[in-house]
Amino acid sequence: MQAIEEMLREKRIKVTPQRMAVYAVLRETRRHPNVEMIYQKLKPSYPAMSLATVYKTVDVLNKVGLIQELNVGEGGLRYDAMIKPHPHVYCQKCGKVDDVEQFSMDIFHDDSLFKQVQNETGYDLSAVQLYFYGRCPECRE
Amino acid sequence: MQAIEEMLREKRIKVTPQRMAVYAVLRETRRHPNVEMIYQKLKPSYPAMSLATVYKTVDVLNKVGLIQELNVGEGGLRYDAMIKPHPHVYCQKCGKVDDVEQFSMDIFHDDSLFKQVQNETGYDLSAVQLYFYGRCPECRE
DNA sequence: ATTTCTGCAAATGCTTTGCATTGCA
DNA sequence: TGCAATGCAAAGCATTTGCAGAAAT
């Protein structure tokens, strides 16, 4: 795993403590946090950091391709440092977002689906998202 | 195709001109409009209708299962009277949302995918959404 | 030295809410 | 008649914006 500082530098964006911190949070977790969660996580160690900076930072990191945005339909966006396309499951009771790992290959890595959809729709495709909705094991009772 | 009035009545919700009008708009189009688009479409024939009523109406229609919500990641939600699960393509330039028809069967109607994901994640699944992102034929130049 | 980023506060804009009135059942 | 829905205006809230000061290259 590459050093965070180096990864930012390769993307030709200024390396600041705030950017390293936000990216570090996303790399350490599998929880797909939203902006508020990232902000709360960083508050203890970076008391001066503002929420606006977190918004701007995730936007930059997403634009340079270091992270991806998820939209499970809550309103706000979630962020994921795992940029390889993979499906997600959303628990409609507790709001948790989990990865679905097993099927990344079948659906996304075989590009026949992508190609077929391009042919059918005429779109020039660049990304795909697959979301499942339901109740997580803890919320099923 | 069933009469709109009857469909609302079957869902045990009050049948009002506004609800019939909103549902009619969604049944007539394949554009997956958002609240503002529905409102603009209805304004000429229903000058007194308020935006808040459109918000409340799509919420009710969605809850009783007459329409589905789409979240392509724009911020707001889109609505679709086609409730059978099917993938969508979003044009990142002009914002258009199209249906992907050919693959509804392969991916969604065969429930092996659903079952596999349930087994892997332990979630009790109730819905799925598949979104493709790219440029539509008109925006490719 | 220059350019870009940060942090604050204010502004924006979509969505929701409260409530009096209207209208469906 | 009684309960629910509408329409208006106000409130709410997440996100964005502007800008002066700070920091990175």
CSV table of C-alpha atoms (C1' of nucleotides) in Angstrom, one decimal:
chain,number,residue,atom,x,y,z
A,1,MET,CA,0.0,0.0,0.0
A,2,GLN,CA,1.4,3.3,-1.1
A,3,ALA,CA,2.0,6.2,1.2
A,4,ILE,CA,-0.9,8.7,1.3
A,5,GLU,CA,1.3,11.7,0.8
A,6,GLU,CA,2.8,10.2,-2.4
A,7,MET,CA,-0.6,9.4,-3.8
A,8,LEU,CA,-1.9,12.9,-3.4
A,9,ARG,CA,1.3,14.3,-4.9
A,10,GLU,CA,0.9,12.0,-8.0
A,11,LYS,CA,-2.5,13.5,-8.6
A,12,ARG,CA,-0.9,17.0,-8.7
A,13,ILE,CA,-3.0,18.4,-5.9
A,14,LYS,CA,-1.5,20.2,-3.0
A,15,VAL,CA,-0.7,18.0,-0.1
A,16,THR,CA,-2.3,19.4,3.0
A,17,PRO,CA,-2.8,17.8,6.5
A,18,GLN,CA,-6.5,18.0,5.9
A,19,ARG,CA,-6.5,16.1,2.7
A,20,MET,CA,-4.2,13.5,4.0
A,21,ALA,CA,-6.4,13.1,7.1
A,22,VAL,CA,-9.6,12.7,5.1
A,23,TYR,CA,-8.1,10.2,2.7
A,24,ALA,CA,-6.6,8.3,5.6
A,25,VAL,CA,-10.0,8.0,7.3
A,26,LEU,CA,-11.5,6.6,4.1
A,27,ARG,CA,-8.7,4.1,3.6
A,28,GLU,CA,-9.0,2.8,7.1
A,29,THR,CA,-12.7,2.1,7.1
A,30,ARG,CA,-15.2,-0.1,5.3
A,31,ARG,CA,-18.1,1.9,6.6
A,32,HIS,CA,-18.6,4.2,3.6
A,33,PRO,CA,-18.9,7.3,5.7
A,34,ASN,CA,-20.7,10.5,4.7
A,35,VAL,CA,-19.2,14.0,5.1
A,36,GLU,CA,-20.6,14.4,8.6
A,37,MET,CA,-19.1,11.0,9.8
A,38,ILE,CA,-15.7,11.9,8.4
A,39,TYR,CA,-15.9,15.3,10.1
A,40,GLN,CA,-16.8,13.8,13.5
A,41,LYS,CA,-14.1,11.2,13.2
A,42,LEU,CA,-11.5,13.9,12.5
A,43,LYS,CA,-12.7,16.4,15.1
A,44,PRO,CA,-10.6,15.1,18.0
A,45,SER,CA,-7.3,15.2,16.2
A,46,TYR,CA,-8.1,18.2,14.0
A,47,PRO,CA,-10.3,20.5,16.2
A,48,ALA,CA,-9.8,23.4,13.8
A,49,MET,CA,-11.0,21.5,10.7
A,50,SER,CA,-14.2,22.8,9.3
A,51,LEU,CA,-17.1,20.9,7.7
A,52,ALA,CA,-16.7,23.0,4.6
A,53,THR,CA,-13.2,21.7,4.2
A,54,VAL,CA,-14.4,18.1,4.4
A,55,TYR,CA,-16.9,18.9,1.7
A,56,LYS,CA,-14.3,20.4,-0.5
A,57,THR,CA,-11.8,17.7,0.1
A,58,VAL,CA,-14.0,14.8,-0.7
A,59,ASP,CA,-15.0,16.6,-3.9
A,60,VAL,CA,-11.3,17.0,-4.9
A,61,LEU,CA,-10.4,13.4,-4.0
A,62,ASN,CA,-13.4,12.2,-6.0
A,63,LYS,CA,-12.5,14.3,-9.0
A,64,VAL,CA,-8.9,13.1,-9.2
A,65,GLY,CA,-10.1,9.5,-8.8
A,66,LEU,CA,-8.7,8.6,-5.4
A,67,ILE,CA,-12.1,7.9,-4.0
A,68,GLN,CA,-15.6,7.1,-5.3
A,69,GLU,CA,-18.9,8.6,-4.4
A,70,LEU,CA,-21.9,6.4,-3.5
A,71,ASN,CA,-25.4,7.4,-3.5
A,72,VAL,CA,-27.6,4.9,-1.7
A,73,GLY,CA,-30.6,7.2,-1.8
A,74,GLU,CA,-30.4,8.7,1.7
A,75,GLY,CA,-30.0,12.3,0.6
A,76,GLY,CA,-26.3,12.8,1.2
A,77,LEU,CA,-23.4,11.0,-0.4
A,78,ARG,CA,-21.1,8.3,1.0
A,79,TYR,CA,-17.5,8.0,0.2
A,80,ASP,CA,-15.3,4.9,-0.5
A,81,ALA,CA,-11.6,4.7,-0.9
A,82,MET,CA,-12.1,1.4,-2.7
A,83,ILE,CA,-12.3,2.6,-6.2
A,84,LYS,CA,-12.6,-0.7,-8.0
A,85,PRO,CA,-16.3,-1.0,-8.9
A,86,HIS,CA,-18.2,-3.3,-6.6
A,87,PRO,CA,-21.8,-3.6,-5.5
A,88,HIS,CA,-23.1,-2.2,-2.2
A,89,VAL,CA,-25.9,-3.2,0.2
A,90,TYR,CA,-27.8,-0.6,2.2
A,91,CYS,CA,-29.7,-1.5,5.4
A,92,GLN,CA,-33.0,0.4,5.3
A,93,LYS,CA,-33.3,0.2,9.0
A,94,CYS,CA,-29.9,1.2,10.5
A,95,GLY,CA,-28.5,2.9,7.4
A,96,LYS,CA,-25.4,0.8,7.3
A,97,VAL,CA,-23.7,0.4,3.9
A,98,ASP,CA,-21.7,-2.9,3.3
A,99,ASP,CA,-19.7,-4.1,0.3
A,100,VAL,CA,-20.7,-7.1,-1.7
A,101,GLU,CA,-17.5,-8.7,-2.7
A,102,GLN,CA,-18.2,-12.0,-4.3
A,103,PHE,CA,-19.9,-10.6,-7.3
A,104,SER,CA,-17.6,-7.8,-8.3
A,105,MET,CA,-16.0,-10.1,-10.8
A,106,ASP,CA,-19.0,-11.6,-12.4
A,107,ILE,CA,-20.8,-8.4,-13.0
A,108,PHE,CA,-18.2,-5.8,-13.4
A,109,HIS,CA,-15.0,-7.3,-14.4
A,110,ASP,CA,-16.4,-9.1,-17.3
A,111,ASP,CA,-17.1,-6.2,-19.5
A,112,SER,CA,-19.7,-8.0,-21.6
A,113,LEU,CA,-22.4,-6.4,-19.6
A,114,PHE,CA,-20.9,-2.9,-20.1
A,115,LYS,CA,-20.6,-3.6,-23.8
A,116,GLN,CA,-24.1,-4.9,-24.2
A,117,VAL,CA,-25.5,-1.8,-22.5
A,118,GLN,CA,-23.4,0.5,-24.6
A,119,ASN,CA,-24.8,-1.2,-27.7
A,120,GLU,CA,-28.4,-1.1,-26.6
A,121,THR,CA,-28.4,2.5,-25.4
A,122,GLY,CA,-25.8,4.1,-27.6
A,123,TYR,CA,-24.3,5.7,-24.4
A,124,ASP,CA,-20.6,6.0,-23.9
A,125,LEU,CA,-20.3,4.5,-20.5
A,126,SER,CA,-17.8,5.4,-17.8
A,127,ALA,CA,-19.2,3.9,-14.6
A,128,VAL,CA,-21.7,1.6,-13.0
A,129,GLN,CA,-23.2,1.3,-9.6
A,130,LEU,CA,-25.2,-1.6,-8.2
A,131,TYR,CA,-27.2,-1.2,-5.0
A,132,PHE,CA,-29.1,-3.7,-3.0
A,133,TYR,CA,-31.6,-2.7,-0.4
A,134,GLY,CA,-32.9,-4.6,2.6
A,135,ARG,CA,-32.2,-5.4,6.2
A,136,CYS,CA,-28.9,-6.3,7.6
A,137,PRO,CA,-28.4,-9.4,9.8
A,138,GLU,CA,-28.5,-7.2,13.0
A,139,CYS,CA,-31.7,-5.5,12.0
A,140,ARG,CA,-33.6,-8.6,11.0
A,141,GLU,CA,-34.2,-9.8,14.6
B,1,MET,CA,-54.0,-0.7,-18.9
B,2,GLN,CA,-56.1,0.0,-15.9
B,3,ALA,CA,-57.8,3.3,-15.2
B,4,ILE,CA,-55.8,5.6,-13.0
B,5,GLU,CA,-58.7,6.4,-10.7
B,6,GLU,CA,-59.3,2.7,-10.1
B,7,MET,CA,-55.6,2.1,-9.3
B,8,LEU,CA,-55.5,4.8,-6.7
B,9,ARG,CA,-58.7,3.5,-5.2
B,10,GLU,CA,-57.3,0.0,-4.9
B,11,LYS,CA,-54.5,1.3,-2.8
B,12,ARG,CA,-57.0,2.8,-0.4
B,13,ILE,CA,-55.8,6.3,-0.8
B,14,LYS,CA,-58.1,9.3,-1.4
B,15,VAL,CA,-58.6,9.9,-5.1
B,16,THR,CA,-57.9,13.6,-5.8
B,17,PRO,CA,-57.4,15.4,-9.1
B,18,GLN,CA,-53.8,16.2,-8.1
B,19,ARG,CA,-52.9,12.6,-7.4
B,20,MET,CA,-54.5,11.4,-10.7
B,21,ALA,CA,-52.6,14.2,-12.6
B,22,VAL,CA,-49.2,13.4,-11.1
B,23,TYR,CA,-49.6,9.7,-11.7
B,24,ALA,CA,-50.9,10.3,-15.2
B,25,VAL,CA,-47.7,12.4,-16.0
B,26,LEU,CA,-45.5,9.5,-14.8
B,27,ARG,CA,-47.4,6.9,-16.8
B,28,GLU,CA,-47.2,8.9,-20.0
B,29,THR,CA,-43.5,9.6,-19.9
B,30,ARG,CA,-40.3,7.6,-20.1
B,31,ARG,CA,-38.2,10.6,-18.9
B,32,HIS,CA,-38.1,9.8,-15.3
B,33,PRO,CA,-38.9,13.3,-14.2
B,34,ASN,CA,-38.1,14.9,-10.8
B,35,VAL,CA,-40.5,16.8,-8.7
B,36,GLU,CA,-39.8,20.1,-10.4
B,37,MET,CA,-40.3,18.6,-13.9
B,38,ILE,CA,-43.7,17.1,-12.9
B,39,TYR,CA,-44.7,20.5,-11.4
B,40,GLN,CA,-43.8,22.4,-14.6
B,41,LYS,CA,-45.6,19.9,-16.7
B,42,LEU,CA,-48.8,20.2,-14.6
B,43,LYS,CA,-48.7,24.0,-14.2
B,44,PRO,CA,-50.6,24.9,-17.4
B,45,SER,CA,-53.5,22.6,-16.7
B,46,TYR,CA,-53.4,22.9,-12.8
B,47,PRO,CA,-52.3,26.5,-12.2
B,48,ALA,CA,-53.3,26.2,-8.5
B,49,MET,CA,-51.3,23.1,-7.8
B,50,SER,CA,-48.4,23.7,-5.4
B,51,LEU,CA,-44.9,22.3,-5.5
B,52,ALA,CA,-45.5,21.0,-1.9
B,53,THR,CA,-48.4,18.9,-3.2
B,54,VAL,CA,-46.2,17.3,-5.8
B,55,TYR,CA,-43.7,16.4,-3.2
B,56,LYS,CA,-46.4,14.9,-0.9
B,57,THR,CA,-48.0,13.1,-3.8
B,58,VAL,CA,-44.9,11.3,-5.2
B,59,ASP,CA,-44.2,10.3,-1.6
B,60,VAL,CA,-47.6,8.7,-1.2
B,61,LEU,CA,-47.5,7.1,-4.6
B,62,ASN,CA,-44.1,5.7,-3.9
B,63,LYS,CA,-45.2,4.4,-0.5
B,64,VAL,CA,-48.2,2.5,-1.8
B,65,GLY,CA,-46.0,1.1,-4.6
B,66,LEU,CA,-47.6,2.7,-7.6
B,67,ILE,CA,-44.3,4.3,-8.6
B,68,GLN,CA,-40.6,3.9,-7.8
B,69,GLU,CA,-38.0,6.4,-6.8
B,70,LEU,CA,-34.7,6.6,-8.6
B,71,ASN,CA,-31.6,8.2,-7.3
B,72,VAL,CA,-29.0,8.7,-10.0
B,73,GLY,CA,-26.9,10.9,-7.8
B,74,GLU,CA,-28.0,14.4,-8.8
B,75,GLY,CA,-29.3,15.4,-5.5
B,76,GLY,CA,-33.0,15.2,-6.0
B,77,LEU,CA,-35.0,12.1,-6.8
B,78,ARG,CA,-36.5,10.9,-10.1
B,79,TYR,CA,-39.8,9.0,-10.4
B,80,ASP,CA,-40.8,6.2,-12.6
B,81,ALA,CA,-44.3,4.6,-13.0
B,82,MET,CA,-42.6,1.5,-14.4
B,83,ILE,CA,-42.2,-0.4,-11.1
B,84,LYS,CA,-40.8,-3.6,-12.5
B,85,PRO,CA,-37.1,-3.4,-11.6
B,86,HIS,CA,-34.9,-2.4,-14.5
B,87,PRO,CA,-31.5,-0.7,-15.0
B,88,HIS,CA,-31.1,3.0,-15.8
B,89,VAL,CA,-28.5,5.0,-17.7
B,90,TYR,CA,-27.7,8.6,-16.7
B,91,CYS,CA,-26.1,11.1,-19.0
B,92,GLN,CA,-23.6,13.0,-17.0
B,93,LYS,CA,-23.7,15.9,-19.5
B,94,CYS,CA,-27.4,16.6,-20.1
B,95,GLY,CA,-28.8,14.8,-17.1
B,96,LYS,CA,-31.1,12.6,-19.1
B,97,VAL,CA,-32.2,9.3,-17.6
B,98,ASP,CA,-33.0,6.4,-19.9
B,99,ASP,CA,-34.2,2.8,-19.3
B,100,VAL,CA,-32.1,-0.2,-20.1
B,101,GLU,CA,-34.6,-2.7,-21.2
B,102,GLN,CA,-32.7,-5.6,-22.6
B,103,PHE,CA,-31.1,-6.7,-19.4
B,104,SER,CA,-33.9,-6.5,-17.0
B,105,MET,CA,-34.5,-10.2,-17.4
B,106,ASP,CA,-30.9,-11.4,-17.2
B,107,ILE,CA,-30.0,-9.5,-14.1
B,108,PHE,CA,-33.2,-9.0,-12.2
B,109,HIS,CA,-35.7,-11.6,-13.1
B,110,ASP,CA,-33.4,-14.5,-12.5
B,111,ASP,CA,-33.3,-14.4,-8.8
B,112,SER,CA,-30.0,-16.3,-8.5
B,113,LEU,CA,-28.1,-13.0,-8.1
B,114,PHE,CA,-30.5,-11.9,-5.4
B,115,LYS,CA,-30.1,-15.2,-3.6
B,116,GLN,CA,-26.4,-15.2,-3.9
B,117,VAL,CA,-26.1,-11.7,-2.4
B,118,GLN,CA,-28.5,-12.6,0.4
B,119,ASN,CA,-26.2,-15.6,1.2
B,120,GLU,CA,-23.0,-13.6,1.1
B,121,THR,CA,-24.2,-10.6,3.1
B,122,GLY,CA,-26.9,-12.1,5.4
B,123,TYR,CA,-29.2,-9.2,4.4
B,124,ASP,CA,-32.8,-9.7,3.8
B,125,LEU,CA,-33.1,-8.0,0.4
B,126,SER,CA,-36.2,-6.2,-0.9
B,127,ALA,CA,-34.9,-4.2,-3.8
B,128,VAL,CA,-32.1,-3.6,-6.2
B,129,GLN,CA,-31.0,-0.7,-8.4
B,130,LEU,CA,-28.5,-0.7,-11.2
B,131,TYR,CA,-27.2,2.5,-12.6
B,132,PHE,CA,-24.9,3.2,-15.6
B,133,TYR,CA,-23.2,6.5,-16.0
B,134,GLY,CA,-21.9,8.0,-19.2
B,135,ARG,CA,-22.8,10.2,-22.2
B,136,CYS,CA,-25.9,9.8,-24.2
B,137,PRO,CA,-25.7,9.6,-28.0
B,138,GLU,CA,-26.7,13.2,-28.4
B,139,CYS,CA,-24.0,14.4,-26.0
B,140,ARG,CA,-21.1,12.4,-27.5
B,141,GLU,CA,-20.7,14.8,-30.4
C,1,DA,C1',6.5,34.8,-4.8
C,2,DT,C1',2.7,32.7,-6.4
C,3,DT,C1',-0.9,29.9,-6.2
C,4,DT,C1',-4.0,27.1,-3.9
C,5,DC,C1',-6.2,25.8,0.3
C,6,DT,C1',-8.5,26.5,4.7
C,7,DG,C1',-12.0,28.1,7.9
C,8,DC,C1',-15.5,31.0,9.0
C,9,DA,C1',-19.9,32.9,8.2
C,10,DA,C1',-23.4,33.9,5.1
C,11,DA,C1',-26.1,32.5,1.3
C,12,DT,C1',-28.4,29.1,-1.4
C,13,DG,C1',-31.8,26.0,-2.7
C,14,DC,C1',-34.3,21.9,-2.2
C,15,DT,C1',-37.5,19.7,0.8
C,16,DT,C1',-40.4,19.6,4.7
C,17,DT,C1',-43.7,21.4,8.0
C,18,DG,C1',-47.7,23.9,10.1
C,19,DC,C1',-52.0,25.3,9.6
C,20,DA,C1',-56.2,27.2,7.8
C,21,DT,C1',-59.2,25.9,4.0
C,22,DT,C1',-61.0,22.7,0.9
C,23,DG,C1',-62.8,18.5,-0.7
C,24,DC,C1',-63.3,13.5,-0.8
C,25,DA,C1',-65.9,9.6,1.2
D,1,DT,C1',-70.2,15.1,8.9
D,2,DG,C1',-65.5,13.7,9.7
D,3,DC,C1',-61.1,12.9,8.2
D,4,DA,C1',-57.6,13.6,4.9
D,5,DA,C1',-55.5,16.4,1.3
D,6,DT,C1',-54.3,20.9,-0.6
D,7,DG,C1',-52.0,25.3,-0.9
D,8,DC,C1',-49.5,28.8,0.9
D,9,DA,C1',-45.8,30.6,3.5
D,10,DA,C1',-42.4,29.9,6.7
D,11,DA,C1',-39.0,26.9,8.6
D,12,DG,C1',-35.3,23.5,8.2
D,13,DC,C1',-31.1,21.7,6.8
D,14,DA,C1',-27.5,20.0,4.1
D,15,DT,C1',-24.4,21.9,0.9
D,16,DT,C1',-22.1,25.7,-1.4
D,17,DT,C1',-20.0,30.1,-1.8
D,18,DG,C1',-17.1,34.3,-0.9
D,19,DC,C1',-13.4,35.9,1.0
D,20,DA,C1',-9.4,37.1,4.1
D,21,DG,C1',-5.7,34.8,6.1
D,22,DA,C1',-2.6,30.8,6.0
D,23,DA,C1',0.0,27.3,3.9
D,24,DA,C1',2.1,24.7,0.2
D,25,DT,C1',5.1,24.7,-3.9
